[in-house]
């Protein structure tokens, strides 16, 4: 289940999950109350949980689930970088903490690790044969996955700025020229970042026809 207050971001995260073999989206909720109602109707194995919800903190939702005896696994998917919050999440059973914004390969690798962990621990007798087996089961889940390198010449900081500008532009989208002026870079650089996001499946590209001349390409955040 995806729990995310921003509809566009929720749709993007649901799309990412649906593209990973072995995973399917059972429900999408935009608030703590919606999440509670969805869980009453539909059992899930994993929750992708935003921590900043309109009707309460995500960890409050998680705490109430634990109090009710629910052991559903949770990925905290958030922009929260407060280590105190991260520690509290771990104490409540958060198995991964994924910082926004992130690319599809980042989430795909985390989900792959989670699926491997579930597979390793799904033994018929439910018991580990040794300490080594316990360590092996946990190491895959806790290991820091390899972050796919950006293409040469692209920086994570500028990519985050481009992502933010696209999301703020909404349905109007941005052309490479507009993005360049917004970010203070040249048009060719802006277009490289925009095309990278298109290849990642996070942005839609379409021509916009004017009165004269060739159509200009516009880029819109996918949602």
Tab-separated table of C-alpha atoms in Angstrom:
chain	number	residue	atom	x	y	z
A	1	UNK	CA	0.000	0.000	0.000
A	2	UNK	CA	1.195	3.493	-0.871
A	3	UNK	CA	0.432	6.143	1.768
A	4	UNK	CA	1.271	9.580	0.363
A	5	UNK	CA	-0.620	12.861	0.698
A	6	UNK	CA	0.423	14.299	-2.686
A	7	UNK	CA	-1.674	12.611	-5.423
A	8	UNK	CA	0.957	13.063	-8.144
A	9	UNK	CA	3.705	11.581	-5.984
A	10	UNK	CA	1.403	8.764	-4.853
A	11	UNK	CA	0.683	7.865	-8.475
A	12	UNK	CA	4.389	7.912	-9.286
A	13	UNK	CA	5.260	5.623	-6.367
A	14	UNK	CA	2.416	3.257	-7.279
A	15	UNK	CA	3.708	3.162	-10.860
A	16	UNK	CA	7.204	2.348	-9.633
A	17	UNK	CA	5.930	-0.513	-7.472
A	18	UNK	CA	3.849	-1.959	-10.323
A	19	UNK	CA	6.962	-2.094	-12.506
A	20	UNK	CA	8.843	-4.372	-10.076
A	21	UNK	CA	8.223	-8.101	-10.687
A	22	UNK	CA	6.499	-9.790	-7.760
A	23	UNK	CA	4.901	-6.617	-6.406
A	24	UNK	CA	1.413	-5.186	-6.890
A	25	UNK	CA	-0.298	-2.128	-5.430
A	26	UNK	CA	-3.193	-3.203	-3.210
A	27	UNK	CA	-4.295	0.312	-2.213
A	28	UNK	CA	-3.332	3.995	-2.274
A	29	UNK	CA	-4.170	6.306	0.638
A	30	UNK	CA	-3.638	10.059	0.939
A	31	UNK	CA	-4.092	10.399	4.694
A	32	UNK	CA	-3.764	8.480	7.943
A	33	UNK	CA	-7.533	7.945	8.117
A	34	UNK	CA	-7.669	6.623	4.543
A	35	UNK	CA	-4.809	4.246	5.315
A	36	UNK	CA	-6.596	2.843	8.374
A	37	UNK	CA	-9.781	2.262	6.374
A	38	UNK	CA	-7.862	0.647	3.522
A	39	UNK	CA	-6.051	-1.715	5.886
A	40	UNK	CA	-9.369	-2.799	7.384
A	41	UNK	CA	-10.521	-3.839	3.898
A	42	UNK	CA	-7.302	-5.121	2.352
A	43	UNK	CA	-4.412	-6.955	4.047
A	44	UNK	CA	-0.999	-5.914	2.714
A	45	UNK	CA	2.561	-7.152	3.167
A	46	UNK	CA	4.335	-3.805	2.860
A	47	UNK	CA	3.446	-0.130	3.299
A	48	UNK	CA	5.329	2.684	1.565
A	49	UNK	CA	4.655	5.330	4.203
A	50	UNK	CA	5.073	9.072	3.863
A	51	UNK	CA	5.792	10.592	7.273
A	52	UNK	CA	4.115	13.972	6.762
A	53	UNK	CA	0.394	13.358	6.388
A	54	UNK	CA	-2.380	15.980	6.603
A	55	UNK	CA	-4.041	14.329	9.608
A	56	UNK	CA	-1.024	13.194	11.595
A	57	UNK	CA	2.561	12.021	11.442
A	58	UNK	CA	3.223	8.762	9.644
A	59	UNK	CA	4.930	7.327	12.712
A	60	UNK	CA	1.728	7.912	14.683
A	61	UNK	CA	-0.048	5.704	12.157
A	62	UNK	CA	2.682	3.090	12.480
A	63	UNK	CA	2.538	3.222	16.284
A	64	UNK	CA	-1.232	2.632	16.221
A	65	UNK	CA	-0.756	-0.333	13.885
A	66	UNK	CA	1.778	-1.894	16.237
A	67	UNK	CA	-0.501	-1.291	19.239
A	68	UNK	CA	-3.272	-3.089	17.344
A	69	UNK	CA	-0.954	-6.050	16.796
A	70	UNK	CA	-0.339	-5.449	13.085
A	71	UNK	CA	3.156	-6.492	12.027
A	72	UNK	CA	2.995	-5.186	8.450
A	73	UNK	CA	6.429	-4.198	7.167
A	74	UNK	CA	7.020	-0.522	6.395
A	75	UNK	CA	9.278	1.513	4.124
A	76	UNK	CA	9.428	5.133	5.288
A	77	UNK	CA	9.333	7.073	2.013
A	78	UNK	CA	9.915	10.704	2.929
A	79	UNK	CA	12.030	13.815	2.744
A	80	UNK	CA	12.588	13.617	6.524
A	81	UNK	CA	16.310	13.572	7.319
A	82	UNK	CA	16.042	13.994	11.086
A	83	UNK	CA	18.059	11.167	12.612
A	84	UNK	CA	15.810	11.183	15.681
A	85	UNK	CA	12.829	10.439	13.445
A	86	UNK	CA	14.811	7.751	11.640
A	87	UNK	CA	15.750	6.075	14.949
A	88	UNK	CA	12.142	6.191	16.126
A	89	UNK	CA	11.048	4.610	12.860
A	90	UNK	CA	13.534	1.780	13.294
A	91	UNK	CA	12.241	1.169	16.834
A	92	UNK	CA	8.722	0.817	15.386
A	93	UNK	CA	9.809	-1.651	12.733
A	94	UNK	CA	10.612	0.495	9.679
A	95	UNK	CA	12.744	-1.798	7.518
A	96	UNK	CA	13.904	0.802	4.988
A	97	UNK	CA	14.111	4.602	4.918
A	98	UNK	CA	13.999	5.974	1.350
A	99	UNK	CA	14.635	9.687	0.906
A	100	UNK	CA	12.671	11.731	-1.626
A	101	UNK	CA	13.128	12.436	-4.403
A	102	UNK	CA	14.416	9.118	-5.656
A	103	UNK	CA	14.624	7.333	-8.987
A	104	UNK	CA	12.880	4.137	-9.989
A	105	UNK	CA	16.119	2.067	-9.828
A	106	UNK	CA	16.594	3.132	-6.184
A	107	UNK	CA	13.176	1.877	-5.099
A	108	UNK	CA	13.444	-1.180	-7.329
A	109	UNK	CA	16.654	-2.239	-5.583
A	110	UNK	CA	15.123	-1.734	-2.129
A	111	UNK	CA	12.083	-3.788	-3.102
A	112	UNK	CA	14.306	-6.483	-4.576
A	113	UNK	CA	16.206	-6.713	-1.279
A	114	UNK	CA	12.940	-6.880	0.632
A	115	UNK	CA	11.613	-9.673	-1.613
A	116	UNK	CA	14.848	-11.611	-1.106
A	117	UNK	CA	14.542	-11.172	2.668
A	118	UNK	CA	10.951	-12.434	2.613
A	119	UNK	CA	11.955	-15.399	0.482
A	120	UNK	CA	14.897	-16.279	2.728
A	121	UNK	CA	12.799	-16.185	5.899
A	122	UNK	CA	9.848	-18.104	4.447
A	123	UNK	CA	11.245	-21.482	5.482
A	124	UNK	CA	8.804	-24.329	5.915
A	125	UNK	CA	9.848	-24.982	9.510
A	126	UNK	CA	10.221	-21.285	10.357
A	127	UNK	CA	13.600	-21.785	12.042
A	128	UNK	CA	17.144	-20.762	11.192
A	129	UNK	CA	19.716	-23.527	11.256
A	130	UNK	CA	22.518	-21.299	12.556
A	131	UNK	CA	23.663	-17.793	13.440
A	132	UNK	CA	25.148	-17.551	9.956
A	133	UNK	CA	21.720	-18.126	8.430
A	134	UNK	CA	20.185	-15.423	10.616
A	135	UNK	CA	22.979	-13.015	9.635
A	136	UNK	CA	22.526	-13.836	5.959
A	137	UNK	CA	18.786	-13.188	6.119
A	138	UNK	CA	19.235	-9.799	7.785
A	139	UNK	CA	22.270	-8.667	5.802
A	140	UNK	CA	20.367	-8.456	2.537
A	141	UNK	CA	17.670	-6.261	4.065
A	142	UNK	CA	20.036	-3.983	5.951
A	143	UNK	CA	22.740	-3.723	3.284
A	144	UNK	CA	23.006	-0.345	1.596
A	145	UNK	CA	21.985	-0.975	-2.013
A	146	UNK	CA	24.157	0.229	-4.841
A	147	UNK	CA	22.899	3.598	-6.014
A	148	UNK	CA	22.809	3.652	-9.803
A	149	UNK	CA	25.309	6.234	-10.999
A	150	UNK	CA	23.970	9.227	-12.857
A	151	UNK	CA	25.162	9.684	-16.438
A	152	UNK	CA	28.476	11.478	-16.683
A	153	UNK	CA	28.083	15.217	-16.236
A	154	UNK	CA	24.844	15.085	-14.218
A	155	UNK	CA	24.731	15.917	-10.527
A	156	UNK	CA	22.242	14.719	-7.926
A	157	UNK	CA	21.722	18.261	-6.591
A	158	UNK	CA	20.806	19.692	-9.995
A	159	UNK	CA	18.608	16.683	-10.728
A	160	UNK	CA	16.698	17.370	-7.517
A	161	UNK	CA	16.251	21.023	-8.573
A	162	UNK	CA	14.953	19.980	-11.995
A	163	UNK	CA	12.559	17.529	-10.350
A	164	UNK	CA	11.242	20.217	-8.014
A	165	UNK	CA	10.762	22.695	-10.890
A	166	UNK	CA	8.821	20.124	-12.929
A	167	UNK	CA	6.534	19.245	-10.036
A	168	UNK	CA	5.844	22.921	-9.354
A	169	UNK	CA	5.072	23.502	-13.046
A	170	UNK	CA	2.239	20.965	-12.884
A	171	UNK	CA	0.257	20.258	-16.048
A	172	UNK	CA	1.812	23.201	-17.878
A	173	UNK	CA	5.175	21.499	-17.866
A	174	UNK	CA	8.493	23.054	-18.810
A	175	UNK	CA	10.424	23.415	-22.023
A	176	UNK	CA	14.187	23.007	-21.958
A	177	UNK	CA	14.523	26.784	-22.422
A	178	UNK	CA	12.217	27.569	-19.513
A	179	UNK	CA	13.941	25.014	-17.290
A	180	UNK	CA	17.307	26.517	-18.184
A	181	UNK	CA	16.193	30.021	-17.162
A	182	UNK	CA	14.631	28.708	-13.955
A	183	UNK	CA	17.745	26.787	-12.926
A	184	UNK	CA	20.367	29.183	-14.223
A	185	UNK	CA	21.965	26.675	-16.599
A	186	UNK	CA	22.231	26.547	-20.375
A	187	UNK	CA	19.526	24.949	-22.522
A	188	UNK	CA	21.615	21.926	-23.499
A	189	UNK	CA	22.337	21.101	-19.838
A	190	UNK	CA	18.687	21.482	-18.873
A	191	UNK	CA	17.615	19.210	-21.703
A	192	UNK	CA	20.060	16.493	-20.601
A	193	UNK	CA	18.460	16.387	-17.156
A	194	UNK	CA	14.957	16.421	-18.623
A	195	UNK	CA	15.749	13.600	-21.042
A	196	UNK	CA	17.294	11.582	-18.208
A	197	UNK	CA	14.021	11.858	-16.274
A	198	UNK	CA	12.102	10.786	-19.383
A	199	UNK	CA	14.290	7.668	-19.642
A	200	UNK	CA	13.662	6.956	-15.954
A	201	UNK	CA	9.910	7.016	-16.615
A	202	UNK	CA	9.335	9.957	-14.273
A	203	UNK	CA	8.570	12.593	-16.899
A	204	UNK	CA	6.372	12.725	-19.990
A	205	UNK	CA	7.635	14.481	-23.110
A	206	UNK	CA	5.348	15.899	-25.786
A	207	UNK	CA	5.595	18.492	-28.596
A	208	UNK	CA	3.742	21.781	-28.279
A	209	UNK	CA	2.941	23.498	-31.554
A	210	UNK	CA	3.136	27.254	-31.896
A	211	UNK	CA	2.063	29.532	-34.691
A	212	UNK	CA	5.287	29.256	-36.688
A	213	UNK	CA	8.404	27.124	-36.772
A	214	UNK	CA	9.097	23.692	-35.343
A	215	UNK	CA	7.177	22.446	-32.285
A	216	UNK	CA	8.901	22.824	-28.933
A	217	UNK	CA	9.213	19.855	-26.608
A	218	UNK	CA	7.556	20.201	-23.216
A	219	UNK	CA	8.277	18.009	-20.205
A	220	UNK	CA	5.653	17.215	-17.559
A	221	UNK	CA	6.001	15.410	-14.251
A	222	UNK	CA	4.354	12.036	-14.604
A	223	UNK	CA	1.329	11.508	-12.407
